Coordinates of C-alpha atoms in Angstrom, one line a residue:
M1 CA 0.0 0.0 0.0
E2 CA 1.5 3.3 -1.1
V3 CA 0.5 6.8 0.0
G4 CA 1.7 9.7 -2.1
I5 CA 2.7 13.0 -0.4
V6 CA 1.7 15.9 -2.8
G7 CA 1.4 19.6 -2.9
L8 CA 2.9 22.8 -4.4
P9 CA 6.7 23.3 -4.2
N10 CA 8.1 24.5 -0.8
V11 CA 5.0 23.6 1.3
G12 CA 7.0 21.0 3.4
K13 CA 6.4 17.7 1.7
S14 CA 9.9 16.5 1.9
T15 CA 10.3 17.7 5.5
L16 CA 7.2 15.7 6.4
F17 CA 8.6 12.7 4.6
N18 CA 11.9 13.1 6.5
S19 CA 10.1 13.1 9.8
L20 CA 8.2 9.9 8.9
S21 CA 11.3 8.0 7.7
N22 CA 14.5 9.6 8.8
A23 CA 15.4 9.0 5.1
C24 CA 16.9 12.5 4.8
A25 CA 15.2 13.3 1.5
A26 CA 16.4 16.6 0.1
A27 CA 14.3 19.4 1.6
S28 CA 15.7 22.7 0.2
N29 CA 14.4 26.2 -0.4
Y30 CA 13.9 26.0 -4.2
P31 CA 11.2 24.6 -6.5
Y32 CA 11.5 21.1 -7.7
C33 CA 14.2 20.1 -5.2
T34 CA 12.6 16.6 -5.4
I35 CA 12.5 15.1 -8.9
D36 CA 12.7 11.4 -8.5
P37 CA 10.2 10.2 -5.8
N38 CA 11.6 9.2 -2.5
I39 CA 10.1 6.1 -0.9
A40 CA 10.0 5.1 2.8
V41 CA 8.5 2.1 4.6
V42 CA 6.9 3.3 7.9
E43 CA 5.5 1.1 10.7
V44 CA 1.9 1.4 11.7
R45 CA 2.0 1.0 15.4
D46 CA -0.7 -1.4 16.7
D47 CA -1.1 -1.8 20.4
R48 CA -2.7 -5.2 19.8
L49 CA 0.6 -6.6 18.7
S50 CA 2.2 -5.6 22.0
R51 CA -0.6 -7.4 23.9
L52 CA 0.0 -10.5 21.7
A53 CA 3.7 -10.3 22.4
E54 CA 3.1 -10.4 26.2
I55 CA 1.3 -13.7 25.7
V56 CA 3.2 -15.4 22.9
Q57 CA 6.7 -14.0 23.8
P58 CA 8.0 -14.1 20.2
E59 CA 11.6 -13.6 19.2
I60 CA 10.5 -11.1 16.5
L61 CA 7.6 -8.6 16.6
T62 CA 6.7 -7.1 13.2
H63 CA 4.1 -4.3 12.8
P64 CA 2.2 -3.7 9.6
T65 CA 3.7 -1.1 7.3
L66 CA 2.8 1.6 4.8
R67 CA 5.0 2.9 1.9
F68 CA 5.1 6.7 1.7
V69 CA 6.2 8.3 -1.6
D70 CA 7.6 11.9 -1.6
I71 CA 6.4 13.3 -4.9
A72 CA 7.8 16.5 -6.4
G73 CA 5.9 19.7 -6.1
L74 CA 3.2 20.4 -8.7
A75 CA 2.4 23.9 -10.0
R76 CA -0.2 25.6 -12.2
G77 CA -0.1 24.0 -15.6
A78 CA 1.3 20.7 -14.4
S79 CA -1.3 18.8 -16.5
K80 CA 0.1 20.6 -19.5
G81 CA 3.7 19.7 -18.6
E82 CA 4.7 22.8 -16.7
G83 CA 7.5 22.2 -14.2
L84 CA 7.9 18.5 -15.2
G85 CA 4.2 18.1 -14.4
N86 CA 3.6 15.1 -16.6
L87 CA 6.4 13.2 -14.9
F88 CA 5.2 14.1 -11.5
L89 CA 1.6 13.3 -12.2
S90 CA 2.6 9.8 -13.4
H91 CA 4.2 9.3 -10.0
I92 CA 0.9 10.1 -8.3
R93 CA -1.0 7.8 -10.6
G94 CA 0.8 4.8 -9.1
V95 CA -0.1 5.4 -5.5
D96 CA -3.2 4.1 -3.6
A97 CA -4.0 7.3 -1.7
I98 CA -2.9 10.9 -1.6
V99 CA -1.9 13.3 1.2
H100 CA -2.2 16.9 0.3
V101 CA 0.3 19.0 2.3
L102 CA -0.9 22.5 2.7
R103 CA 1.4 25.3 3.8
C104 CA 0.0 27.2 6.8
F105 CA 3.3 28.6 8.1
E106 CA 4.9 31.9 7.4
D107 CA 8.6 32.0 6.7
E108 CA 10.2 34.8 4.6
T109 CA 13.2 32.6 3.9
V110 CA 11.1 29.9 2.2
I111 CA 9.7 31.2 -1.1
H112 CA 6.2 30.5 -2.2
L113 CA 5.5 30.2 -6.0
E114 CA 2.1 31.9 -5.6
G115 CA 3.6 34.8 -3.6
A116 CA 1.6 34.4 -0.4
V117 CA 0.5 31.7 2.0
D118 CA -3.1 30.5 1.2
P119 CA -3.6 26.8 1.9
I120 CA -7.1 26.5 0.3
R121 CA -5.9 28.2 -2.9
D122 CA -3.0 25.8 -3.0
L123 CA -5.3 22.8 -2.5
E124 CA -7.5 24.0 -5.3
I125 CA -4.6 24.4 -7.7
V126 CA -3.4 20.8 -7.1
E127 CA -6.9 19.4 -7.3
T128 CA -7.5 21.3 -10.6
E129 CA -4.3 19.9 -12.1
L130 CA -5.3 16.3 -11.1
L131 CA -8.7 16.8 -12.5
L132 CA -7.4 18.2 -15.9
S133 CA -5.0 15.3 -16.1
D134 CA -7.9 12.8 -15.6
I135 CA -10.0 14.5 -18.3
E136 CA -7.1 14.2 -20.7
I137 CA -6.7 10.5 -19.9
L138 CA -10.4 9.9 -20.3
E139 CA -10.6 11.8 -23.6
R140 CA -7.9 9.6 -25.1
R141 CA -9.6 6.4 -23.9
I142 CA -13.0 7.6 -25.1
A143 CA -11.6 8.4 -28.6
K144 CA -10.4 4.8 -28.9
L145 CA -13.7 3.3 -27.6
E146 CA -15.7 5.4 -30.0
K147 CA -13.9 3.7 -33.0
V148 CA -14.5 0.2 -31.6
A149 CA -18.2 1.0 -30.6
R150 CA -19.0 2.0 -34.2
T151 CA -18.3 -1.7 -35.2
G152 CA -21.2 -2.7 -32.9
D153 CA -19.0 -4.1 -30.0
Q154 CA -21.3 -4.1 -27.0
H155 CA -18.5 -4.1 -24.4
A156 CA -17.0 -1.0 -26.0
K157 CA -20.4 0.7 -26.0
K158 CA -20.9 -0.1 -22.3
Q159 CA -17.4 1.2 -21.4
L160 CA -17.9 4.3 -23.6
E161 CA -21.1 5.3 -21.9
F162 CA -19.6 4.8 -18.5
L163 CA -16.4 6.8 -19.1
S164 CA -18.3 9.5 -20.9
S165 CA -20.5 10.0 -17.9
I166 CA -17.4 10.3 -15.7
R167 CA -15.8 12.8 -18.1
D168 CA -19.0 14.9 -18.1
D169 CA -19.0 15.1 -14.3
L170 CA -15.3 16.0 -14.2
D171 CA -15.9 18.7 -16.9
K172 CA -18.4 20.3 -14.6
G173 CA -16.0 20.2 -11.7
K174 CA -17.8 17.4 -10.0
G175 CA -16.0 14.6 -8.2
Y176 CA -16.8 11.0 -9.0
R177 CA -17.0 8.1 -6.5
A178 CA -17.6 4.6 -7.8
P179 CA -20.9 3.2 -6.2
D180 CA -20.9 0.0 -4.2
G181 CA -21.7 -3.0 -6.3
L182 CA -20.2 -1.5 -9.5
D183 CA -20.3 -3.9 -12.5
P184 CA -17.0 -5.9 -12.3
E185 CA -16.1 -5.1 -15.9
L186 CA -16.4 -1.3 -15.2
D187 CA -14.6 -1.7 -11.8
E188 CA -11.7 -3.3 -13.6
L189 CA -11.7 -0.5 -16.2
L190 CA -11.5 2.1 -13.4
N191 CA -8.6 0.2 -11.7
E192 CA -6.8 0.1 -15.0
I193 CA -7.1 3.8 -15.7
R194 CA -6.3 4.8 -12.1
L195 CA -7.8 8.3 -12.2
L196 CA -6.1 10.7 -9.9
S197 CA -9.3 12.4 -8.7
L198 CA -10.8 9.1 -7.6
K199 CA -8.0 8.3 -5.2
P200 CA -8.8 8.6 -1.4
A201 CA -7.1 11.7 0.1
L202 CA -6.6 13.5 3.3
L203 CA -5.2 16.9 4.2
V204 CA -2.2 17.9 6.3
A205 CA -2.1 21.5 7.6
N206 CA 1.7 22.1 7.8
I207 CA 1.9 24.7 10.6
G208 CA 4.8 26.5 12.2
E209 CA 6.1 26.1 15.7
D210 CA 3.4 28.2 17.4
P211 CA 0.1 26.2 17.2
D212 CA -1.8 28.9 19.1
D213 CA -1.1 31.8 16.8
D214 CA -4.3 33.5 15.6
V215 CA -3.4 33.3 11.9
T216 CA -2.4 29.6 12.3
R217 CA -5.6 28.7 14.0
A218 CA -7.6 30.4 11.2
R219 CA -5.7 28.5 8.5
I220 CA -6.2 25.2 10.3
K221 CA -9.9 25.9 10.6
A222 CA -10.1 26.6 6.9
C223 CA -8.3 23.4 6.1
E224 CA -10.6 21.4 8.4
C225 CA -13.6 22.9 6.6
A226 CA -12.1 22.0 3.3
A227 CA -11.5 18.4 4.5
S228 CA -15.1 18.2 5.8
A229 CA -16.5 19.3 2.5
R230 CA -14.5 16.5 0.8
N231 CA -15.6 13.9 3.3
T232 CA -12.1 13.4 4.7
V233 CA -9.9 14.6 7.6
C234 CA -7.3 17.3 8.2
I235 CA -4.4 16.7 10.5
P236 CA -2.3 19.7 11.7
I237 CA 1.4 18.9 11.8
S238 CA 4.5 21.0 12.3
A239 CA 6.6 19.1 9.7
R240 CA 9.8 20.9 10.7
L241 CA 9.3 20.2 14.4
E242 CA 8.5 16.6 13.8
S243 CA 11.6 16.2 11.7
E244 CA 13.7 17.6 14.5
L245 CA 12.0 15.4 17.0
A246 CA 12.9 12.3 15.0
D247 CA 16.6 13.0 15.7
I248 CA 16.5 13.1 19.5
E249 CA 15.7 10.7 22.3
E250 CA 12.0 10.0 23.1
D251 CA 12.0 11.6 26.6
E252 CA 13.7 14.8 25.2
A253 CA 11.1 14.9 22.4
E254 CA 8.2 14.7 24.8
E255 CA 9.6 17.6 26.9
L256 CA 10.2 19.7 23.8
L257 CA 6.7 19.2 22.6
K258 CA 5.3 20.3 26.0
E259 CA 7.5 23.4 26.0
M260 CA 6.2 24.4 22.5
G261 CA 2.5 23.9 23.4
F262 CA 2.0 20.6 21.5
H263 CA 0.4 17.8 23.5
A264 CA 1.9 14.9 21.6
S265 CA 3.6 14.1 18.3
A266 CA 1.0 14.1 15.5
L267 CA 2.9 11.6 13.4
D268 CA 1.3 8.4 14.8
R269 CA -2.1 9.9 14.3
F270 CA -1.2 10.9 10.8
V271 CA 0.1 7.4 9.9
R272 CA -3.0 5.8 11.4
A273 CA -5.3 8.2 9.5
C274 CA -3.5 7.2 6.2
Y275 CA -4.0 3.5 7.1
D276 CA -7.7 4.1 7.7
L277 CA -8.0 6.1 4.5
L278 CA -7.0 3.1 2.5
K279 CA -9.8 1.0 4.0
V280 CA -7.5 -1.8 5.0
I281 CA -7.5 -4.1 8.0
T282 CA -4.9 -6.0 10.0
F283 CA -4.8 -9.7 10.7
F284 CA -2.2 -11.4 12.8
T285 CA 0.0 -14.5 12.7
I286 CA 1.6 -15.9 15.9
K287 CA 3.1 -19.2 14.8
G288 CA 6.9 -19.7 15.0
R289 CA 9.5 -17.2 16.0
E290 CA 7.6 -14.1 14.7
T291 CA 4.4 -12.5 15.7
R292 CA 3.3 -10.2 12.9
G293 CA 0.5 -7.9 11.7
W294 CA -0.4 -8.1 8.0
T295 CA -2.3 -5.5 5.9
V296 CA -5.1 -6.5 3.5
R297 CA -8.0 -4.6 2.0
D298 CA -11.2 -4.9 3.8
G299 CA -13.2 -7.6 2.2
T300 CA -10.2 -9.9 1.4
C301 CA -10.8 -13.6 1.4
V302 CA -8.6 -15.7 3.6
R303 CA -7.0 -17.5 0.6
D304 CA -5.8 -14.1 -0.8
A305 CA -4.7 -13.0 2.7
A306 CA -2.6 -16.2 2.9
G307 CA -0.9 -15.1 -0.3
K308 CA 0.4 -12.0 1.6
I309 CA 2.3 -14.3 3.9
H310 CA 3.7 -16.5 1.1
T311 CA 2.5 -17.3 -2.4
D312 CA 2.7 -21.1 -1.6
M313 CA 0.1 -20.6 1.0
K314 CA -2.3 -19.2 -1.5
D315 CA -1.5 -21.7 -4.3
R316 CA -1.8 -24.7 -1.9
F317 CA -4.4 -23.4 0.5
I318 CA -6.4 -26.0 2.3
S319 CA -8.1 -24.2 5.2
A320 CA -7.4 -21.7 8.0
D321 CA -7.8 -21.8 11.7
V322 CA -9.2 -18.4 12.9
I323 CA -9.8 -16.8 16.2
G324 CA -10.7 -13.2 17.0
F325 CA -8.1 -11.1 18.9
E326 CA -10.2 -10.4 21.9
D327 CA -11.1 -14.1 22.4
F328 CA -7.4 -15.1 22.1
V329 CA -6.3 -12.5 24.7
R330 CA -9.1 -13.5 27.0
V331 CA -8.1 -17.2 27.1
G332 CA -4.4 -16.7 26.7
S333 CA -3.4 -19.5 24.3
M334 CA -4.4 -21.4 21.2
T335 CA -4.6 -24.6 23.2
A336 CA -7.1 -23.2 25.6
A337 CA -9.0 -21.5 22.8
R338 CA -9.3 -24.9 21.0
D339 CA -10.6 -26.6 24.1
M340 CA -13.2 -23.9 24.5
G341 CA -14.3 -24.2 20.8
L342 CA -13.2 -20.6 20.0
V343 CA -11.0 -21.6 17.1
R344 CA -12.9 -21.9 13.8
T345 CA -11.8 -23.8 10.7
E346 CA -12.6 -21.6 7.6
G347 CA -12.5 -22.3 3.9
K348 CA -11.0 -20.2 1.1
H349 CA -14.0 -17.9 0.8
Y350 CA -14.0 -16.7 4.4
I351 CA -13.7 -12.9 4.6
V352 CA -10.9 -11.9 7.0
K353 CA -11.9 -9.5 9.8
D354 CA -9.8 -6.9 11.5
G355 CA -8.0 -8.5 14.4
D356 CA -8.3 -12.1 13.2
I357 CA -5.5 -14.4 14.2
V358 CA -5.0 -16.8 11.4
L359 CA -3.2 -20.1 11.1
V360 CA -3.1 -21.2 7.4
R361 CA -3.1 -24.9 6.5
F362 CA -1.7 -25.6 3.1
G363 CA -0.5 -28.6 1.1
K364 CA 3.0 -29.6 0.0

């Protein structure tokens, strides 16, 4: 699962990325400092794993992860190739979700391409470029389908009508969200095209080091209203502060946060929000030396979930022993759980639930 960090140049994308990963991505005061996307794998902390570790006492404890991609800054005209826009838009097309970083801090030493700080204007610029890029992609696909549809091909006609309706909505500035129960053929088509404006997104209000400043509060409020209008969330973060905290000891970091008026690091909440944005769940394995959390999309069958652990488990799947997290913690062992009839044997079509502990049985 990949989350793309996007925004205009010099809004703090790479600084946020550095705070997440300690990867030291370039974060300099000039446009397009980032050209090739930086990638970091970040743990999603799950307290349930710690509780399992207390019971199982594994040698290795592995949390689920997300991949964050630091994508170069977009600008007006990106959809027409301005500022290497076509290249940068192609990087966004490959991710599963988007984080819009919105500059809410004032700093005369950090230039702003638009001349003044206005997070909502910046958001609308980026959204417009994503929308225009999608319209161009749809126009090209529609032109091809029109030729095939004229031959009487029913599949082409069906796809043409579907994509034309989406194009018309985007032309009017409307968003599009695929309905539940969408025809599998059309769902596959959407997945193939990977429209940017359809990707789930959340907002980050990148603030300075004074969260109680009147101007900062007003900008955060504006970002929260924008998020609400888009049915998502906004998380205020001081990317610069978080990047500095990543380099010092935990006790010192907590003390510094208190001194500066922050109650706690926002990074854990941000990572968790990204995880929830993707509509994924966590299941656990506790067999052997390692206790581990695995990420799958909500609605995944247990056979496909087994494939996350190892492809052999999917290809040679027989069944899975499953117990819910709370039941396991309550009884304290798989042996006791089996004796109490809490462990279920499930077939390949079973839909994995968040918190399931799964033991896969597969052939040789």
